[in-house]
């Protein structure tokens, strides 16, 4: 079997939902052994989130859970119970990284604060991914993706091109705010792992999801702090230029022309219409002030052409315009097909479907789907008995008590 980039690294995941599991998924895909710890009975909350086959909810059939937790091992454990705390401590002794999506103070309630964990394993990296971090007046606040996307500014800024700029901002589509938090968290955790490789010591890495999202749009976020300028959504009359999301013959395109040469390319693309010589198009300030009117004129041309026609013509003229792909467009994309990004899988609950692989290609340590997402408690016996040395009768008693 080909070794993986993070071969030999063991990660404990004490998370539920999307942000934390997405972070550990990225490590699992690079070869780390990730042991996902779920609460007995209920399991990870994402087990009850769609999509489901035929739209029938099934705790073992969530497409979202499957995606977030492939290549992981799964155990159930209630760490608030004394026996559960003992099992958890045994796991900690053998781990390199502990990923939790709750404040350290909540672990302290079970006698598992950072100092205790460090005492069990001086090389342990404890990473906390919480809404607002471990300090400040918001440190104990709970939050969902909707809250985080707005308190970070992401809900207002994305999408910058908006179909209806009079509508109140909404959170970005899908689970973008959660996934972005998990994505940002990977970097400091792997940096701590690199440092551990040099020193042998672990450390506490605390990540604020709010700050993670701000870091994803730092240019837009600092314009007010430094210049007093509020970045507006395209077409809202507050700094927005003509363009944004525009309807065309078979869907939508997105158009961005902040520079003068890009504007000239756009005008050439639409055939040098008479209105382009009007005063409202004279310079960037005039175009910004009349963005809504200009967009209406542009859209008349767009509606006569397909998104592929617009994209190819704009590309030839160096005009930054691109098609807006639907899920169907993406699944059928010749680019994704050429790179084998989607692979066909058979799953007992989900049936046959296309599964997204990864966004990178390692020449020496390639990605592979080596393990389907675990069923609830699927690897209890393998981990507790096979690795920690518990007897099967011990496991039976732990089940009976509700510890696993």
Coordinates of C-alpha atoms in Angstrom, one line a residue:
X1 CA 0.0 0.0 0.0
X2 CA 1.3 3.5 -0.9
X3 CA 2.2 5.5 2.2
X4 CA 0.3 8.8 2.7
X5 CA 1.6 12.3 3.6
X6 CA 0.4 12.1 7.2
X7 CA 1.0 8.3 7.7
X8 CA 1.5 7.5 11.3
X9 CA -0.2 10.5 12.7
X10 CA -3.1 9.7 15.0
X11 CA -6.0 12.2 15.5
X12 CA -8.8 12.1 18.0
X13 CA -11.9 14.0 16.8
X14 CA -14.3 15.1 19.5
X15 CA -16.6 17.2 17.2
X16 CA -20.1 17.3 15.8
X17 CA -21.5 19.0 12.8
X18 CA -19.4 20.3 10.0
X19 CA -16.5 22.6 10.9
X20 CA -14.5 20.3 13.1
X21 CA -15.2 17.1 11.1
X22 CA -14.2 18.9 7.9
X23 CA -10.9 19.8 9.4
X24 CA -10.1 16.2 10.4
X25 CA -11.4 14.9 7.1
X26 CA -8.7 16.9 5.4
X27 CA -6.1 15.2 7.6
X28 CA -7.7 11.8 7.2
X29 CA -7.5 12.2 3.4
X30 CA -3.8 12.9 3.7
X31 CA -3.3 9.6 5.6
X32 CA -3.8 10.5 9.3
X33 CA -5.6 7.8 11.4
X34 CA -8.6 9.8 12.6
X35 CA -10.7 8.3 15.4
X36 CA -14.1 10.0 15.4
X37 CA -15.7 10.0 18.9
X38 CA -19.5 10.3 18.8
X39 CA -22.1 10.3 21.6
X40 CA -23.8 7.0 22.2
X41 CA -27.2 6.7 20.7
X42 CA -27.5 10.0 18.9
X43 CA -24.1 10.3 17.2
X44 CA -22.9 13.3 15.2
X45 CA -25.7 15.8 14.4
X46 CA -24.7 15.8 10.8
X47 CA -26.1 12.2 10.5
X48 CA -29.5 13.9 10.4
X49 CA -28.7 16.5 7.8
X50 CA -29.5 16.0 4.1
X51 CA -29.1 15.0 1.4
X52 CA -30.7 11.6 1.9
X53 CA -31.5 9.0 -0.8
X54 CA -35.1 9.6 -1.9
X55 CA -35.3 12.4 0.7
X56 CA -35.9 9.8 3.5
X57 CA -33.9 10.7 6.6
X58 CA -31.7 7.9 7.8
X59 CA -28.9 8.2 10.4
X60 CA -26.7 5.9 8.4
X61 CA -27.6 7.4 5.0
X62 CA -26.7 11.1 5.1
X63 CA -24.6 12.2 2.1
X64 CA -23.2 15.1 4.1
X65 CA -22.0 12.8 7.0
X66 CA -20.6 10.4 4.5
X67 CA -18.5 13.1 2.8
X68 CA -17.3 14.6 6.0
X69 CA -16.3 11.4 7.7
X70 CA -14.9 9.1 5.0
X71 CA -11.4 7.6 5.7
X72 CA -12.1 7.8 9.5
X73 CA -12.6 5.2 12.2
X74 CA -15.6 5.7 14.5
X75 CA -16.3 4.9 18.2
X76 CA -19.0 6.0 20.6
X77 CA -18.1 7.3 24.0
X78 CA -19.7 9.4 26.7
X79 CA -16.6 11.2 28.2
X80 CA -18.8 12.7 31.0
X81 CA -19.1 9.3 32.7
X82 CA -16.2 8.2 34.9
X83 CA -15.7 5.0 32.8
X84 CA -15.9 7.1 29.6
X85 CA -13.3 9.5 31.0
X86 CA -10.9 6.6 31.6
X87 CA -11.3 5.3 28.1
X88 CA -10.8 8.7 26.7
X89 CA -7.6 9.1 28.7
X90 CA -6.3 5.9 27.3
X91 CA -7.0 7.2 23.8
X92 CA -5.3 10.5 24.5
X93 CA -2.1 8.7 25.6
X94 CA -1.8 7.3 22.1
X95 CA -2.7 10.4 20.1
X96 CA -0.8 13.1 18.4
X97 CA -3.7 15.6 17.9
X98 CA -7.0 16.1 19.8
X99 CA -9.5 18.1 17.8
X100 CA -12.4 19.5 19.8
X101 CA -15.2 21.9 18.8
X102 CA -15.9 23.1 22.4
X103 CA -14.1 25.3 24.8
X104 CA -11.4 23.7 27.0
X105 CA -13.6 24.8 30.0
X106 CA -16.2 22.2 29.0
X107 CA -13.5 19.5 29.0
X108 CA -12.5 20.7 32.5
X109 CA -15.9 19.8 33.7
X110 CA -15.0 16.1 33.0
X111 CA -11.6 16.5 34.6
X112 CA -10.0 16.7 31.1
X113 CA -8.6 20.3 31.0
X114 CA -5.5 21.1 29.0
X115 CA -3.1 20.6 31.9
X116 CA -4.6 17.2 32.6
X117 CA -4.3 16.2 29.0
X118 CA -0.8 17.5 28.7
X119 CA 0.1 15.5 31.8
X120 CA -1.2 12.3 30.1
X121 CA 0.7 13.0 26.9
X122 CA 3.2 15.9 26.7
X123 CA 3.4 15.6 22.9
X124 CA -0.4 16.0 22.5
X125 CA -1.6 18.9 20.3
X126 CA -5.0 20.0 21.6
X127 CA -6.8 22.1 19.0
X128 CA -10.1 23.9 19.8
X129 CA -12.3 25.2 17.1
X130 CA -15.0 27.4 18.8
X131 CA -17.2 30.2 17.6
X132 CA -15.2 33.1 19.1
X133 CA -12.1 31.6 20.5
X134 CA -11.0 31.0 24.1
X135 CA -10.8 34.6 25.2
X136 CA -12.7 37.8 25.0
X137 CA -16.3 38.7 26.1
X138 CA -17.8 36.3 23.5
X139 CA -15.7 33.2 24.6
X140 CA -18.6 31.4 26.2
X141 CA -21.2 32.3 23.5
X142 CA -22.7 29.5 21.4
X143 CA -23.3 30.0 17.7
X144 CA -24.4 28.3 14.5
X145 CA -23.2 28.8 11.0
X146 CA -25.8 31.6 10.4
X147 CA -24.4 33.6 13.4
X148 CA -20.8 33.1 12.4
X149 CA -21.2 34.0 8.8
X150 CA -22.8 37.4 9.8
X151 CA -20.7 38.3 12.8
X152 CA -17.6 37.8 10.6
X153 CA -19.0 40.0 7.8
X154 CA -19.0 37.0 5.4
X155 CA -22.8 37.1 5.1
X156 CA -22.7 40.6 3.8
X157 CA -19.7 40.3 1.5
X158 CA -20.6 37.0 -0.1
X159 CA -21.8 36.9 -2.7
X160 CA -20.4 40.2 -3.7
X161 CA -22.4 40.1 -6.9
X162 CA -26.0 39.9 -5.7
X163 CA -29.1 39.3 -7.8
X164 CA -31.1 41.5 -5.5
X165 CA -29.0 44.1 -3.6
X166 CA -32.1 45.4 -1.8
X167 CA -32.6 42.1 -0.1
X168 CA -31.0 41.7 3.4
X169 CA -27.8 39.8 3.4
X170 CA -28.1 36.0 3.9
X171 CA -25.5 33.4 4.8
X172 CA -23.4 32.0 1.9
X173 CA -24.9 28.9 0.3
X174 CA -24.3 25.4 1.4
X175 CA -22.1 25.0 4.4
X176 CA -19.4 27.4 3.3
X177 CA -19.0 29.2 6.6
X178 CA -18.5 25.9 8.4
X179 CA -16.1 24.5 5.8
X180 CA -14.1 27.6 5.7
X181 CA -13.6 27.4 9.5
X182 CA -12.4 23.8 9.2
X183 CA -10.1 24.7 6.3
X184 CA -8.4 27.5 8.1
X185 CA -7.9 25.3 11.2
X186 CA -5.9 22.7 9.4
X187 CA -2.9 25.1 8.8
X188 CA -2.1 25.9 12.5
X189 CA -2.7 22.3 13.5
X190 CA -0.2 21.0 11.0
X191 CA 2.2 23.8 11.9
X192 CA 2.0 22.6 15.5
X193 CA 2.6 19.1 14.3
X194 CA 5.7 20.3 12.5
X195 CA 7.0 22.0 15.6
X196 CA 6.3 18.8 17.6
X197 CA 8.5 17.0 15.1
X198 CA 11.4 19.3 16.0
X199 CA 10.8 19.5 19.8
X200 CA 8.7 16.5 20.8
X201 CA 6.3 18.9 22.6
X202 CA 2.6 19.4 22.0
X203 CA 0.7 22.6 22.6
X204 CA -2.8 24.2 22.8
X205 CA -4.0 25.6 19.5
X206 CA -7.2 27.6 19.8
X207 CA -9.0 28.7 16.6
X208 CA -11.8 31.2 16.4
X209 CA -14.3 30.4 13.7
X210 CA -15.3 34.1 13.5
X211 CA -11.7 35.2 13.0
X212 CA -11.1 32.3 10.5
X213 CA -13.9 33.7 8.3
X214 CA -12.6 37.3 8.6
X215 CA -9.2 36.0 7.5
X216 CA -10.8 34.7 4.3
X217 CA -11.9 38.2 3.3
X218 CA -9.3 40.3 5.0
X219 CA -9.0 42.8 2.2
X220 CA -12.6 43.7 2.3
X221 CA -12.7 43.6 6.1
X222 CA -9.9 46.1 6.6
X223 CA -11.1 48.8 4.2
X224 CA -13.4 50.4 6.8
X225 CA -10.8 50.1 9.6
X226 CA -8.1 51.8 7.5
X227 CA -10.0 54.0 5.0
X228 CA -13.5 54.3 6.3
X229 CA -14.9 52.7 3.2
X230 CA -17.6 50.1 3.3
X231 CA -17.3 47.5 0.5
X232 CA -20.7 47.2 -1.1
X233 CA -22.4 44.4 -2.9
X234 CA -22.2 44.9 -6.7
X235 CA -24.9 47.2 -8.0
X236 CA -26.0 48.6 -4.7
X237 CA -24.8 52.1 -5.3
X238 CA -22.1 51.9 -2.6
X239 CA -19.0 51.4 -4.6
X240 CA -20.3 48.6 -6.7
X241 CA -19.4 48.5 -10.4
X242 CA -21.6 47.3 -13.2
X243 CA -21.7 43.6 -13.5
X244 CA -22.2 40.9 -10.9
X245 CA -24.6 38.0 -11.3
X246 CA -26.5 38.4 -14.6
X247 CA -29.2 36.3 -16.3
X248 CA -28.4 34.9 -19.7
X249 CA -30.2 32.6 -22.2
X250 CA -29.6 29.4 -20.3
X251 CA -28.7 30.4 -16.7
X252 CA -26.4 33.0 -15.2
X253 CA -22.9 34.4 -15.7
X254 CA -20.9 36.5 -13.2
X255 CA -19.1 39.6 -14.5
X256 CA -16.5 41.7 -12.8
X257 CA -14.9 44.7 -14.5
X258 CA -13.1 46.9 -12.0
X259 CA -10.3 48.0 -14.3
X260 CA -10.6 50.2 -17.4
X261 CA -9.2 47.7 -19.9
X262 CA -11.7 45.1 -18.6
X263 CA -14.5 47.6 -19.1
X264 CA -13.4 48.3 -22.7
X265 CA -13.2 44.5 -23.4
X266 CA -16.8 44.2 -22.1
X267 CA -18.0 46.9 -24.3
X268 CA -16.3 45.3 -27.3
X269 CA -17.9 41.9 -26.3
X270 CA -21.4 43.3 -26.4
X271 CA -20.9 45.0 -29.7
X272 CA -20.0 48.7 -28.9
X273 CA -23.6 49.7 -28.2
X274 CA -24.6 53.4 -28.5
X275 CA -25.3 53.7 -24.8
X276 CA -21.7 53.0 -24.0
X277 CA -20.8 56.5 -25.3
X278 CA -23.2 58.1 -22.9
X279 CA -22.0 60.1 -20.0
X280 CA -23.0 57.5 -17.5
X281 CA -20.2 55.3 -18.9
X282 CA -17.6 58.0 -19.0
X283 CA -15.4 56.9 -16.1
X284 CA -15.5 54.5 -13.1
X285 CA -17.2 57.0 -10.9
X286 CA -20.0 57.6 -13.4
X287 CA -20.3 53.8 -14.1
X288 CA -20.5 53.1 -10.3
X289 CA -23.3 55.7 -9.8
X290 CA -25.3 54.3 -12.8
X291 CA -24.5 50.6 -12.2
X292 CA -28.1 49.5 -12.0
X293 CA -29.1 51.2 -15.3
X294 CA -26.0 49.8 -17.1
X295 CA -26.7 46.3 -15.8
X296 CA -30.2 46.4 -17.3
X297 CA -28.7 47.3 -20.7
X298 CA -26.0 44.6 -20.4
X299 CA -28.6 42.0 -19.4
X300 CA -30.6 42.6 -22.6
X301 CA -27.5 41.4 -24.6
X302 CA -26.8 38.6 -22.1
X303 CA -30.3 37.1 -22.5
X304 CA -29.6 36.6 -26.2
X305 CA -26.6 34.3 -25.6
X306 CA -25.8 31.2 -23.7
X307 CA -23.4 31.2 -20.7
X308 CA -20.9 29.2 -22.7
X309 CA -21.0 31.6 -25.6
X310 CA -20.5 34.6 -23.3
X311 CA -17.7 32.9 -21.5
X312 CA -15.8 32.0 -24.6
X313 CA -16.2 35.4 -26.2
X314 CA -15.2 37.1 -23.0
X315 CA -12.2 34.9 -22.6
X316 CA -11.0 35.8 -26.1
X317 CA -11.2 39.5 -25.2
X318 CA -9.7 39.2 -21.7
X319 CA -13.0 40.2 -20.2
X320 CA -13.5 38.6 -16.8
X321 CA -16.8 36.9 -17.2
X322 CA -17.6 33.3 -16.2
X323 CA -20.5 30.9 -16.3
X324 CA -22.4 30.1 -13.0
X325 CA -22.4 26.4 -12.8
X326 CA -25.3 24.4 -11.4
X327 CA -24.7 21.1 -9.5
X328 CA -25.5 19.3 -12.8
X329 CA -23.0 21.4 -14.7
X330 CA -20.3 20.5 -12.2
X331 CA -21.1 16.8 -12.2
X332 CA -20.9 16.7 -16.0
X333 CA -17.9 19.0 -16.4
X334 CA -15.3 17.7 -18.8
X335 CA -12.6 19.4 -16.6
X336 CA -13.6 17.4 -13.5
X337 CA -13.9 14.3 -15.7
X338 CA -10.5 14.7 -17.1
X339 CA -9.0 14.9 -13.6
X340 CA -11.1 12.0 -12.2
X341 CA -12.4 14.3 -9.5
X342 CA -15.6 12.4 -9.1
X343 CA -15.5 8.7 -8.5
X344 CA -18.4 6.2 -8.6
X345 CA -19.2 4.5 -5.3
X346 CA -21.7 1.9 -4.1
X347 CA -23.0 2.3 -0.6
X348 CA -25.6 0.1 1.2
X349 CA -27.7 3.1 2.2
X350 CA -26.9 5.8 -0.4
X351 CA -26.8 3.5 -3.4
X352 CA -24.6 4.3 -6.4
X353 CA -23.4 7.8 -6.6
X354 CA -20.6 10.2 -7.6
X355 CA -18.2 11.0 -4.7
X356 CA -15.9 14.1 -4.8
X357 CA -12.2 13.1 -4.2
X358 CA -9.8 15.9 -3.4
X359 CA -8.5 19.2 -4.7
X360 CA -4.8 18.3 -4.8
X361 CA -2.6 15.7 -6.4
X362 CA 0.5 14.3 -4.6
X363 CA 2.9 12.5 -6.9
X364 CA 4.4 10.3 -4.1
X365 CA 1.6 10.1 -1.5
X366 CA -1.7 10.0 -3.5
X367 CA -5.1 10.4 -2.1
X368 CA -7.3 7.3 -1.9
X369 CA -10.7 6.5 -0.4
X370 CA -9.7 3.7 1.8
X371 CA -12.6 3.6 4.3
X372 CA -16.2 4.5 4.1
X373 CA -17.7 6.8 6.7
X374 CA -18.2 4.8 9.9
X375 CA -21.5 3.5 11.1
X376 CA -22.3 4.6 14.6
X377 CA -19.9 2.8 16.9
X378 CA -18.6 0.6 14.1
X379 CA -15.0 0.4 15.4
X380 CA -15.7 0.2 19.2
X381 CA -14.4 -3.4 19.4
X382 CA -11.4 -2.7 17.1
X383 CA -10.2 0.3 19.1
X384 CA -11.2 -0.6 22.7
X385 CA -10.4 -4.2 22.6
X386 CA -7.9 -4.5 19.8
X387 CA -5.8 -1.4 20.7
X388 CA -6.6 -0.5 24.3
X389 CA -6.7 -4.0 25.6
X390 CA -10.3 -4.0 27.0
X391 CA -11.9 -7.4 27.1
X392 CA -15.2 -8.1 25.2
X393 CA -17.0 -8.5 28.5
X394 CA -15.7 -5.0 29.5
X395 CA -17.1 -3.6 26.3
X396 CA -20.4 -5.3 26.9
X397 CA -20.6 -3.6 30.4
X398 CA -19.7 -0.2 28.9
X399 CA -22.5 -0.6 26.4
X400 CA -24.9 -1.6 29.1
X401 CA -24.1 1.4 31.2
X402 CA -24.5 3.8 28.2
X403 CA -20.8 4.7 28.2
X404 CA -20.3 3.5 24.6

